[in-house]
Short mmCIF file of C-alpha atoms in Angstrom, two decimals:
data_model
loop_
_atom_site.label_atom_id
_atom_site.label_comp_id
_atom_site.label_asym_id
_atom_site.label_seq_id
_atom_site.Cartn_x
_atom_site.Cartn_y
_atom_site.Cartn_z
CA GLN A 12 66.35 60.50 36.32
CA VAL A 13 64.99 57.19 35.28
CA VAL A 14 64.22 54.52 37.76
CA SER A 15 63.66 51.07 36.48
CA PRO A 16 62.41 48.43 39.01
CA VAL A 17 63.42 44.86 37.92
CA VAL A 18 60.77 42.68 39.48
CA THR A 19 60.50 38.74 39.29
CA PRO A 20 57.22 37.51 40.48
CA GLY A 21 57.57 35.03 43.40
CA GLN A 22 60.93 36.12 44.50
CA GLU A 23 61.66 38.13 47.62
CA ALA A 24 64.87 39.69 46.60
CA THR A 25 64.36 42.67 44.09
CA LEU A 26 67.08 44.49 42.29
CA PHE A 27 66.56 48.24 41.36
CA ARG A 28 68.82 50.24 39.06
CA VAL A 29 69.31 53.97 39.21
CA GLU A 30 70.92 55.03 35.92
CA ALA A 31 71.38 58.88 35.89
CA VAL A 32 71.02 62.08 37.70
CA GLU A 33 70.89 65.66 36.20
CA GLU A 34 74.25 67.11 35.59
CA GLY A 35 75.43 69.53 38.11
CA GLU A 36 73.32 68.27 40.90
CA ALA A 37 74.61 66.31 43.84
CA LEU A 38 72.57 64.06 46.09
CA VAL A 39 73.21 64.38 49.78
CA ASP A 40 72.87 61.35 52.09
CA GLY A 41 69.33 62.28 53.09
CA ASP A 42 68.05 62.56 49.66
CA VAL A 43 69.70 59.10 48.74
CA ALA A 44 68.11 57.63 51.85
CA GLY A 45 64.75 59.03 50.84
CA ILE A 46 64.93 57.77 47.35
CA GLY A 47 65.89 54.40 48.75
CA ARG A 48 62.87 54.32 50.89
CA GLU A 49 60.72 55.29 48.11
CA PHE A 50 62.22 52.58 46.04
CA GLN A 51 61.62 50.05 48.74
CA LEU A 52 57.93 51.04 49.23
CA LEU A 53 57.55 51.03 45.41
CA ALA A 54 58.97 47.55 45.14
CA GLU A 55 56.92 46.18 48.01
CA ASP A 56 53.83 47.46 46.28
CA ILE A 57 54.79 46.11 42.98
CA VAL A 58 55.60 42.69 44.36
CA GLU A 59 52.22 42.67 46.39
CA GLU A 60 50.26 43.54 43.18
CA VAL A 61 52.17 40.92 41.12
CA GLU A 62 51.48 38.11 43.70
CA VAL A 63 47.69 39.03 43.71
CA VAL A 64 47.64 39.00 39.90
CA ALA A 65 49.55 35.62 39.91
CA ASP A 66 46.99 34.12 42.44
CA GLU A 67 44.02 35.39 40.53
CA GLU A 68 45.50 33.77 37.29
CA GLN A 69 45.94 30.55 39.13
CA GLU A 70 42.32 30.59 40.33
CA GLN A 71 40.95 31.34 36.91
CA ARG A 72 42.96 28.72 35.15
CA PRO A 73 41.24 25.63 36.34
CA SER A 74 37.73 27.23 35.75
CA GLN A 75 38.87 28.16 32.24
CA GLU A 76 40.21 24.57 31.68
CA LEU A 77 36.80 23.17 33.05
CA GLU A 78 35.05 25.48 30.81
CA GLU A 79 36.89 24.51 27.77
CA LYS A 80 36.43 20.84 28.74
CA THR A 81 32.86 21.31 29.14
CA VAL A 82 32.28 23.04 25.78
CA GLU A 83 34.33 20.34 24.02
CA GLU A 84 32.14 17.70 25.67
CA GLN A 85 29.08 19.44 24.79
CA GLY A 86 30.31 19.75 21.31
CA GLN A 87 30.30 15.90 20.94
CA GLU A 88 26.77 15.80 22.37
CA ARG A 89 25.17 18.82 20.63
CA PRO A 90 23.25 18.27 17.25
CA GLY A 91 25.56 18.80 14.34
CA GLY A 92 28.44 16.57 15.84
CA PRO A 93 30.23 14.28 13.36
CA CYS A 94 27.89 11.27 14.22
CA GLU A 95 24.57 13.37 14.02
CA ARG A 96 25.82 14.97 10.74
CA GLN A 97 26.51 11.64 9.28
CA GLU A 98 22.94 10.35 10.28
CA LEU A 99 21.36 13.55 8.91
CA ASP A 100 23.12 13.05 5.54
CA ALA A 101 22.04 9.39 5.41
CA LEU A 102 18.34 10.29 6.22
CA GLN A 103 18.41 13.06 3.43
CA ALA A 104 19.71 10.76 0.95
CA LEU A 105 16.98 8.04 2.12
CA ALA A 106 14.15 10.77 1.71
CA ALA A 107 15.48 11.72 -1.77
CA LEU A 108 15.46 7.88 -2.78
CA GLN A 109 12.07 7.39 -1.23
CA VAL A 110 10.66 10.27 -3.45
CA GLU A 111 12.07 8.57 -6.56
CA LEU A 112 10.60 5.27 -5.52
CA SER A 113 7.12 6.87 -4.83
CA SER A 114 7.31 8.40 -8.24
CA GLU A 115 8.20 5.34 -10.04
CA ARG A 116 5.26 3.51 -8.20
CA GLU A 117 2.90 6.10 -9.23
CA GLN A 118 3.91 5.91 -12.79
CA ASN A 119 3.79 2.01 -12.65
CA ARG A 120 0.25 2.31 -11.19
CA ARG A 121 -0.83 4.65 -13.90
CA ALA A 122 0.59 2.37 -16.72
CA TYR A 123 -1.14 -0.78 -15.27
CA VAL A 124 -4.41 1.09 -15.12
CA GLN A 125 -4.04 2.28 -18.65
CA PHE A 126 -3.10 -1.36 -19.84
CA MET A 127 -6.02 -2.87 -17.91
CA ARG A 128 -8.39 -0.35 -19.37
CA LYS A 129 -7.16 -0.93 -22.89
CA ASN A 130 -7.21 -4.64 -22.45
CA HIS A 131 -10.88 -4.50 -20.87
CA GLN A 132 -12.04 -2.28 -23.99
CA ARG A 133 -10.43 -4.88 -26.41
CA ARG A 134 -11.86 -7.68 -24.68
CA LYS A 135 -15.34 -5.96 -24.32
CA ARG A 136 -15.26 -5.44 -28.21
CA HIS A 137 -14.35 -9.11 -28.80
CA LEU A 138 -17.11 -10.34 -26.44
CA ALA A 139 -19.67 -8.21 -28.06
CA ARG A 140 -18.69 -9.73 -31.44
CA ARG A 141 -18.78 -13.22 -29.98
CA SER A 142 -22.15 -12.55 -28.42
CA ALA A 143 -23.59 -11.38 -31.85
CA ILE A 144 -22.31 -14.61 -33.59
CA ILE A 145 -23.72 -16.81 -30.87
CA GLN A 146 -27.19 -15.16 -31.30
CA GLY A 147 -27.25 -16.74 -34.77
CA ILE A 148 -26.73 -20.16 -33.54
CA PRO A 149 -30.06 -21.45 -31.80
CA GLY A 150 -29.48 -23.33 -28.58
CA PHE A 151 -25.82 -22.61 -28.44
CA TRP A 152 -25.57 -21.66 -24.64
CA ALA A 153 -27.95 -24.58 -23.69
CA LYS A 154 -25.70 -27.10 -25.47
CA ALA A 155 -22.45 -25.61 -24.24
CA ILE A 156 -23.78 -25.75 -20.48
CA MET A 157 -25.20 -29.17 -20.74
CA SER A 158 -22.10 -30.63 -22.43
CA HIS A 159 -19.75 -29.61 -19.55
CA PRO A 160 -18.99 -32.91 -17.94
CA GLN A 161 -19.48 -31.65 -14.29
CA VAL A 162 -22.94 -29.99 -15.09
CA SER A 163 -24.23 -32.69 -17.31
CA VAL A 164 -24.61 -34.93 -14.46
CA LEU A 165 -27.11 -32.51 -12.80
CA ILE A 166 -29.25 -31.96 -15.99
CA SER A 167 -32.78 -33.31 -15.68
CA ASP A 168 -35.37 -33.67 -18.37
CA GLN A 169 -36.95 -30.55 -17.22
CA ASP A 170 -33.62 -28.69 -17.27
CA GLN A 171 -33.22 -29.70 -21.02
CA ASP A 172 -36.66 -28.30 -21.83
CA PHE A 173 -36.35 -24.97 -20.12
CA LEU A 174 -32.75 -24.41 -21.34
CA GLY A 175 -34.11 -24.57 -24.76
CA TYR A 176 -35.69 -21.05 -24.08
CA MET A 177 -32.37 -19.59 -22.98
CA MET A 178 -31.21 -16.86 -25.40
CA ASP A 179 -27.94 -15.37 -23.77
CA LEU A 180 -25.42 -15.68 -21.15
CA LYS A 181 -23.24 -12.85 -19.80
CA VAL A 182 -20.59 -13.10 -17.10
CA GLN A 183 -19.31 -9.77 -15.36
CA VAL A 184 -16.40 -9.98 -12.96
CA ARG A 185 -15.44 -6.95 -10.77
CA SER A 186 -11.81 -7.54 -9.75
CA HIS A 187 -11.32 -4.82 -7.08
CA PRO A 188 -12.28 -5.60 -3.67
CA PRO A 189 -14.75 -6.92 -2.75
CA SER A 190 -14.45 -9.11 -5.87
CA ARG A 191 -17.80 -10.28 -7.35
CA CYS A 192 -18.99 -12.25 -10.22
CA LYS A 193 -22.36 -11.69 -11.79
CA LEU A 194 -24.03 -14.26 -14.17
CA ILE A 195 -26.93 -12.88 -16.39
CA PHE A 196 -29.19 -15.34 -18.13
CA SER A 197 -31.62 -14.11 -20.76
CA PHE A 198 -34.77 -16.01 -21.73
CA ARG A 199 -37.41 -15.73 -24.24
CA ASP A 200 -41.07 -16.35 -23.34
CA ASN A 201 -41.41 -19.73 -21.79
CA PRO A 202 -43.99 -21.76 -19.80
CA TYR A 203 -41.80 -21.82 -16.57
CA PHE A 204 -41.51 -18.11 -15.33
CA LEU A 205 -42.22 -14.63 -16.28
CA ASN A 206 -38.62 -13.37 -16.03
CA SER A 207 -36.86 -12.35 -19.17
CA VAL A 208 -33.51 -12.01 -17.15
CA ILE A 209 -32.28 -13.94 -14.13
CA ILE A 210 -29.10 -12.63 -12.26
CA LYS A 211 -27.02 -14.55 -9.93
CA GLU A 212 -24.27 -12.79 -8.03
CA TYR A 213 -21.40 -14.25 -5.98
CA TYR A 214 -18.71 -13.02 -3.94
CA LEU A 215 -15.15 -14.16 -4.86
CA ASP A 216 -12.40 -14.97 -2.17
CA ILE A 217 -9.63 -17.40 -1.51
CA THR A 218 -12.26 -20.04 -0.56
CA GLY A 219 -14.00 -19.77 -4.03
CA TYR A 220 -17.51 -18.47 -4.93
CA ARG A 221 -20.03 -17.49 -2.14
CA ALA A 222 -23.72 -16.77 -3.01
CA ARG A 223 -24.56 -13.07 -2.63
CA ARG A 224 -28.04 -12.64 -4.12
CA SER A 225 -30.22 -13.91 -6.91
CA THR A 226 -33.14 -12.54 -8.96
CA PRO A 227 -36.41 -13.81 -7.49
CA VAL A 228 -38.11 -15.98 -9.89
CA HIS A 229 -41.92 -15.38 -10.85
CA TRP A 230 -43.29 -18.75 -11.64
CA PHE A 231 -46.34 -19.32 -13.50
CA TRP A 232 -49.21 -20.57 -11.30
CA ASP A 233 -49.52 -23.99 -12.79
CA PHE A 234 -45.74 -24.58 -12.48
CA GLU A 235 -45.64 -23.54 -8.89
CA ARG A 236 -48.93 -25.10 -7.56
CA GLY A 237 -50.15 -27.24 -10.32
CA ALA A 238 -49.88 -30.81 -10.91
CA PRO A 239 -46.75 -32.56 -9.41
CA SER A 240 -45.44 -33.38 -12.72
CA ARG A 241 -45.26 -29.71 -13.58
CA ARG A 242 -43.74 -28.46 -10.33
CA LEU A 243 -40.06 -27.70 -9.69
CA ASP A 244 -38.39 -30.65 -8.24
CA THR A 245 -36.37 -29.38 -5.18
CA ARG A 246 -35.50 -32.74 -3.70
CA SER A 247 -31.95 -32.80 -5.41
CA LEU A 248 -29.74 -30.20 -7.01
CA ASN A 249 -30.57 -29.57 -10.85
CA PHE A 250 -29.96 -26.73 -13.19
CA LEU A 251 -33.41 -25.08 -12.82
CA ASN A 252 -33.57 -24.99 -8.89
CA TRP A 253 -29.99 -23.83 -8.77
CA LEU A 254 -30.91 -21.00 -11.20
CA SER A 255 -34.11 -20.13 -9.04
CA GLY A 256 -31.97 -19.75 -5.93
CA HIS A 257 -30.55 -22.90 -4.68
CA ASN A 258 -27.69 -22.26 -2.40
CA GLY A 259 -24.96 -24.48 -0.99
CA PRO A 260 -21.42 -25.61 -1.66
CA GLU A 261 -22.57 -27.63 -4.93
CA SER A 262 -24.42 -24.47 -5.91
CA ASN A 263 -21.27 -22.32 -5.83
CA ARG A 264 -19.35 -24.85 -7.65
CA ILE A 265 -21.94 -24.66 -10.49
CA ALA A 266 -21.37 -20.95 -10.67
CA GLU A 267 -17.74 -21.23 -10.76
CA ILE A 268 -17.79 -23.84 -13.68
CA ILE A 269 -20.12 -21.64 -15.74
CA SER A 270 -18.29 -18.36 -15.18
CA GLU A 271 -14.73 -19.73 -15.61
CA ASP A 272 -15.05 -22.76 -17.89
CA VAL A 273 -18.12 -22.43 -19.96
CA TRP A 274 -18.03 -18.65 -20.35
CA ASP A 275 -14.38 -18.61 -21.03
CA ASP A 276 -14.49 -21.01 -23.92
CA PRO A 277 -18.04 -22.06 -24.73
CA LEU A 278 -17.18 -23.35 -28.17
CA LYS A 279 -15.13 -26.23 -26.72
CA TYR A 280 -18.03 -27.71 -24.87
CA TYR A 281 -20.58 -26.84 -27.70
CA LEU A 282 -18.31 -28.91 -30.04
CA ARG A 283 -18.12 -31.66 -27.50
CA GLU A 284 -21.95 -31.94 -27.67
CA GLU A 285 -21.84 -31.96 -31.34
CA GLY A 286 -19.06 -34.63 -31.28
CA SER A 287 -21.18 -36.89 -29.05
CA SER A 288 -24.13 -36.51 -31.37
CA MET A 289 -22.16 -37.45 -34.34
CA ARG A 290 -20.66 -40.50 -32.47
CA ASP A 291 -24.14 -41.64 -31.33
CA ASN A 292 -25.42 -41.44 -35.05
#
């Protein structure tokens, strides 16, 4: 025999169907009544179990919904969300571009260094050739210096005499910080001092030239302590006391004129002196 209970959760009324009994067997009233009680007990157990399961499902559903909602909210806040992924992609693109910019900057720096090195070597060769030519022109630098309009007003009779012993002038500029300018004067034997070379060095900045140091001059005894007519006149600025260490704003200006004007184009001032002599004659 097959007994199939039909149970609808949440309903008190339950229908049971008994489909068959074995052939040839008859059920007495007691048997039917027993079977009925068994069905009733079975139905009550099933209904009770279904209700318990239903209650448990209702209790679990809010917690599951809360858990799903929490996971969804956390998904928006966790790294790897749409906003953070976009930001990460942008940062990666920026980093790649920065690498390219750094590489280009390094290439430009190297190209600039190579250009400056080649330019310096070329200029050095030209200056060496110019110096060799000037060596064959007696008194060239003295005339070029004394012919500059802002220096000529400082030249004394004493300056004209000692500048006649000047053989060469060199200017060296170091551009990388701290920038410096070095003026190198070469002299042949003279009655004023023992030095064959006098170097004056200056700092360069936005304010102009600032004296850094100067070669101590070793005067001859009669020039330093002899007759007043032979001594160095330090009452006013002239070229000789500037060369021997005179400091001050005007002194810095002389250094600037010599290193940037006279040194850059000495022929212009030399020819100016020659032109003046020709006009006087």
